[in-house]
C-alpha cells in the first residue's frame, strides 16, 4: 500500500515560504514535494501536518482553494509540535494529509450577506472562506468582518485585514483589541461587546464565527440577543485529534466526530449536541 | 465434529502458514500470545486478562518508519495470517462491534489487514465468572457471533462447530484428527452451555439506557460515580470494545517511527488542547463520556451497545467502580 491507499500516511510536502504574522504566529506556505497538488479541498476543511520526528496535529487550512498550487497554515506557537514548526526554515520537509471534515456551506451562502466574527488565531479558518468569497465576489452580498486580537501586535494577516480586504467591493473590516497600545487608534474591547456595539442587522445574513471557546460562547449569546437565527450561524470547532478519520475516538461531541461530521457546525446543529466543547 | 483433547497440539500444528495465538500466562497476566508449545495454553481457566483485540489491534504498533533528515517514509503495514484460539464468545462479539469503528467511512488499513487475515476459534464459557453479564448484553456463554469455530469442552474432547467458510478451511487441513460427534455429545454440550447461562447471576435490562442518558447529562450521579475514580484507565485499556488510540513519534538512534498505542478517554491528556482548554476537564465529564459513548453515542452511530458484559472493568477496577451499578443508577434516576 502506498500513500493513496493508506489514509494515515502523510503526503510529502515542502515548506516554500514562512511569514511571521505576530510574535507567536507564523504562516507556512506548503507545496507538494513532487511539484503537484497535495489535494483538493474546500474552505473550512483541515489537514494533519507532521514534522518528523516530533509529531502531527490538525490545523485548519487558511488558504483558499481559489488560489492553487499551495496550502497555507497559520500556526500559533503553543505546544511541542507548534514550537518545533516555528523553528523550521523554508525548504523544510514536512508531512501533510487530508483534507478532513466538512467545510463551510459556501453554496448555501450564495447571494447572502456574510458576517465574519473572529478572534485571535481563529481567523485562520475564516480567512479561507473570506478569500474564497472575495475571489467569487459577484456571488455574495455585503461582507463584514469583525476581528479582535489581544493587542495590535497580535493581529494576524495584517496586510489583508488592513489593506487588501477593506479595498474590496462592499467589504468592511472592523478591528478591536483587548488592550490598546499607544499607536492603536481603533476600538478597544472584547469581540462580543464590539459586536453588540456595531449591532449589524440579522436580515438576509449568514454569520460565520470562530475564536477561542470562550469567545465563541459569548458571541453566540450576543447573536441570540440580536435575533440571529441558529440555522444562519456557523462556527468551526477544534478538538484534539490524532487520526482525522473517526477512529481514534477523542474528538467527539456526543455521537458526532469533529473530524468527520465537523469541524463546521451550524448553531442549530450544535444545540442538538451535548455542551462539551 | 469432535476433537479429542490429546489431538489439540496436532490440530494446531496442522494449520498451515498461520501464526496461532492463544491465551497464555506471561507473568501473572493471561494474554493472547503466539503459541509455541500447545501445553502452555490456558484455555480452561478464566477469560484472558488482556482481550484478544490485542492481536488485531496491538497495544502498540508501528505505522511507518523514517530516518532523521531523510524524506523517505516506509510503511510498516502488517502481514501474515493468524488464528486466535480459545477466544471467549464475549470477546468475539466485541471484535465484531469494534469492526464498526475501523470499517466506518474509511477503512483503517492496519486493522483491516490484521482482521481480514485472522480466524477466530472460540471456546464456550462453561464456568462464567461472578461479574459476567454477557446474557444481558445480547450475547451468551456460547454465542457464536464473530467466531469461525466454536469449541465446547466435553471433558476428554471438544465438540467442534464450524460456523463460517474460514472455519471450514481451518478444519480441512486437520480432517483426519476430527471424529463425528454423536447426538449424545451434542446434547451434552447443549446442557453444559445452558447450565453456564443459568449460572450468570448478574443481570440487567439495558434496553432503556440509551434513551435515558441524554436527559441525565447534568445529573449528580456522574459526580458520585466518579468520586472514587483514580483515572487509571484500566476499565478502558482492557475493555474488549474500547478502541481509542494515540499516535506519537519516537526516535531510536538514526531511525524514527510513528506508532499508535492504546489510549483512554479516562486520561485528562486525551482531550487536552495545546491551549490548555479541556472539554472534559474532570473525571466527572470523562466518566460521563465513557458511559455515554458505550451506551448512547455508539448506539446512535452503529445501532449496538459497545459493551459485551465480559466483566473485566468490574473485576479490575482498583476502587470497585461497577459498570452494572452505574447502569442500574442510570435506569433508576428520575428524569
GROMACS .gro file of N, CA, C and O in nm, chain B residues 6 18 78 87 96 114 117 133 136 140 150 172 188 200 204 216 228 238 259 264 301:
model
   84
  283UNK      N    1  -0.630  -3.480   2.333
  283UNK     CA    2  -0.490  -3.517   2.312
  283UNK      C    3  -0.445  -3.491   2.168
  283UNK      O    4  -0.327  -3.505   2.137
  295UNK      N    5  -0.003  -2.021   0.927
  295UNK     CA    6  -0.067  -1.917   1.007
  295UNK      C    7  -0.006  -1.919   1.148
  295UNK      O    8   0.025  -2.025   1.200
  355UNK      N    9   0.103  -0.452   0.841
  355UNK     CA   10   0.121  -0.589   0.887
  355UNK      C   11   0.104  -0.692   0.775
  355UNK      O   12   0.040  -0.665   0.674
  364UNK      N   13  -1.082  -1.806   2.199
  364UNK     CA   14  -1.148  -1.677   2.218
  364UNK      C   15  -1.284  -1.700   2.285
  364UNK      O   16  -1.361  -1.785   2.241
  373UNK      N   17  -1.649  -0.799   1.662
  373UNK     CA   18  -1.748  -0.760   1.559
  373UNK      C   19  -1.796  -0.618   1.583
  373UNK      O   20  -1.820  -0.542   1.489
  391UNK      N   21  -0.501  -0.696   0.949
  391UNK     CA   22  -0.494  -0.794   1.058
  391UNK      C   23  -0.625  -0.867   1.078
  391UNK      O   24  -0.628  -0.987   1.102
  394UNK      N   25  -0.711  -1.110   0.795
  394UNK     CA   26  -0.623  -1.226   0.795
  394UNK      C   27  -0.630  -1.307   0.924
  394UNK      O   28  -0.539  -1.383   0.954
  410UNK      N   29  -2.179  -1.061   3.265
  410UNK     CA   30  -2.321  -1.031   3.239
  410UNK      C   31  -2.351  -1.029   3.089
  410UNK      O   32  -2.434  -0.952   3.041
  413UNK      N   33  -2.705  -1.027   2.939
  413UNK     CA   34  -2.783  -0.903   2.941
  413UNK      C   35  -2.750  -0.815   2.821
  413UNK      O   36  -2.824  -0.722   2.789
  417UNK      N   37  -2.397  -1.443   2.508
  417UNK     CA   38  -2.417  -1.558   2.596
  417UNK      C   39  -2.291  -1.639   2.600
  417UNK      O   40  -2.202  -1.618   2.517
  427UNK      N   41  -1.668  -2.279   1.699
  427UNK     CA   42  -1.694  -2.277   1.844
  427UNK      C   43  -1.662  -2.415   1.901
  427UNK      O   44  -1.711  -2.516   1.851
  449UNK      N   45  -1.020  -2.828   0.724
  449UNK     CA   46  -0.981  -2.910   0.608
  449UNK      C   47  -0.844  -2.973   0.628
  449UNK      O   48  -0.825  -3.091   0.601
  465UNK      N   49  -2.497  -3.322   2.531
  465UNK     CA   50  -2.416  -3.291   2.649
  465UNK      C   51  -2.366  -3.147   2.642
  465UNK      O   52  -2.370  -3.072   2.741
  477UNK      N   53  -2.511  -1.741   3.529
  477UNK     CA   54  -2.482  -1.598   3.529
  477UNK      C   55  -2.586  -1.527   3.614
  477UNK      O   56  -2.704  -1.521   3.579
  481UNK      N   57  -2.921  -0.735   3.392
  481UNK     CA   58  -2.981  -0.602   3.383
  481UNK      C   59  -3.054  -0.596   3.250
  481UNK      O   60  -3.017  -0.667   3.156
  493UNK      N   61  -2.992   1.271   3.144
  493UNK     CA   62  -2.917   1.269   3.270
  493UNK      C   63  -2.783   1.342   3.259
  493UNK      O   64  -2.694   1.324   3.341
  505UNK      N   65  -1.472   0.831   4.337
  505UNK     CA   66  -1.362   0.745   4.383
  505UNK      C   67  -1.267   0.706   4.270
  505UNK      O   68  -1.167   0.639   4.293
  515UNK      N   69  -0.845  -0.248   2.906
  515UNK     CA   70  -0.871  -0.392   2.894
  515UNK      C   71  -1.015  -0.420   2.855
  515UNK      O   72  -1.060  -0.534   2.861
  536UNK      N   73   0.414   0.554   1.576
  536UNK     CA   74   0.342   0.437   1.622
  536UNK      C   75   0.208   0.482   1.677
  536UNK      O   76   0.185   0.599   1.705
  541UNK      N   77  -0.685   0.619   2.644
  541UNK     CA   78  -0.805   0.603   2.726
  541UNK      C   79  -0.875   0.737   2.745
  541UNK      O   80  -0.810   0.837   2.778
  578UNK      N   81  -2.476   0.571   1.648
  578UNK     CA   82  -2.397   0.560   1.526
  578UNK      C   83  -2.405   0.420   1.464
  578UNK      O   84  -2.418   0.406   1.343
   0.00000   0.00000   0.00000
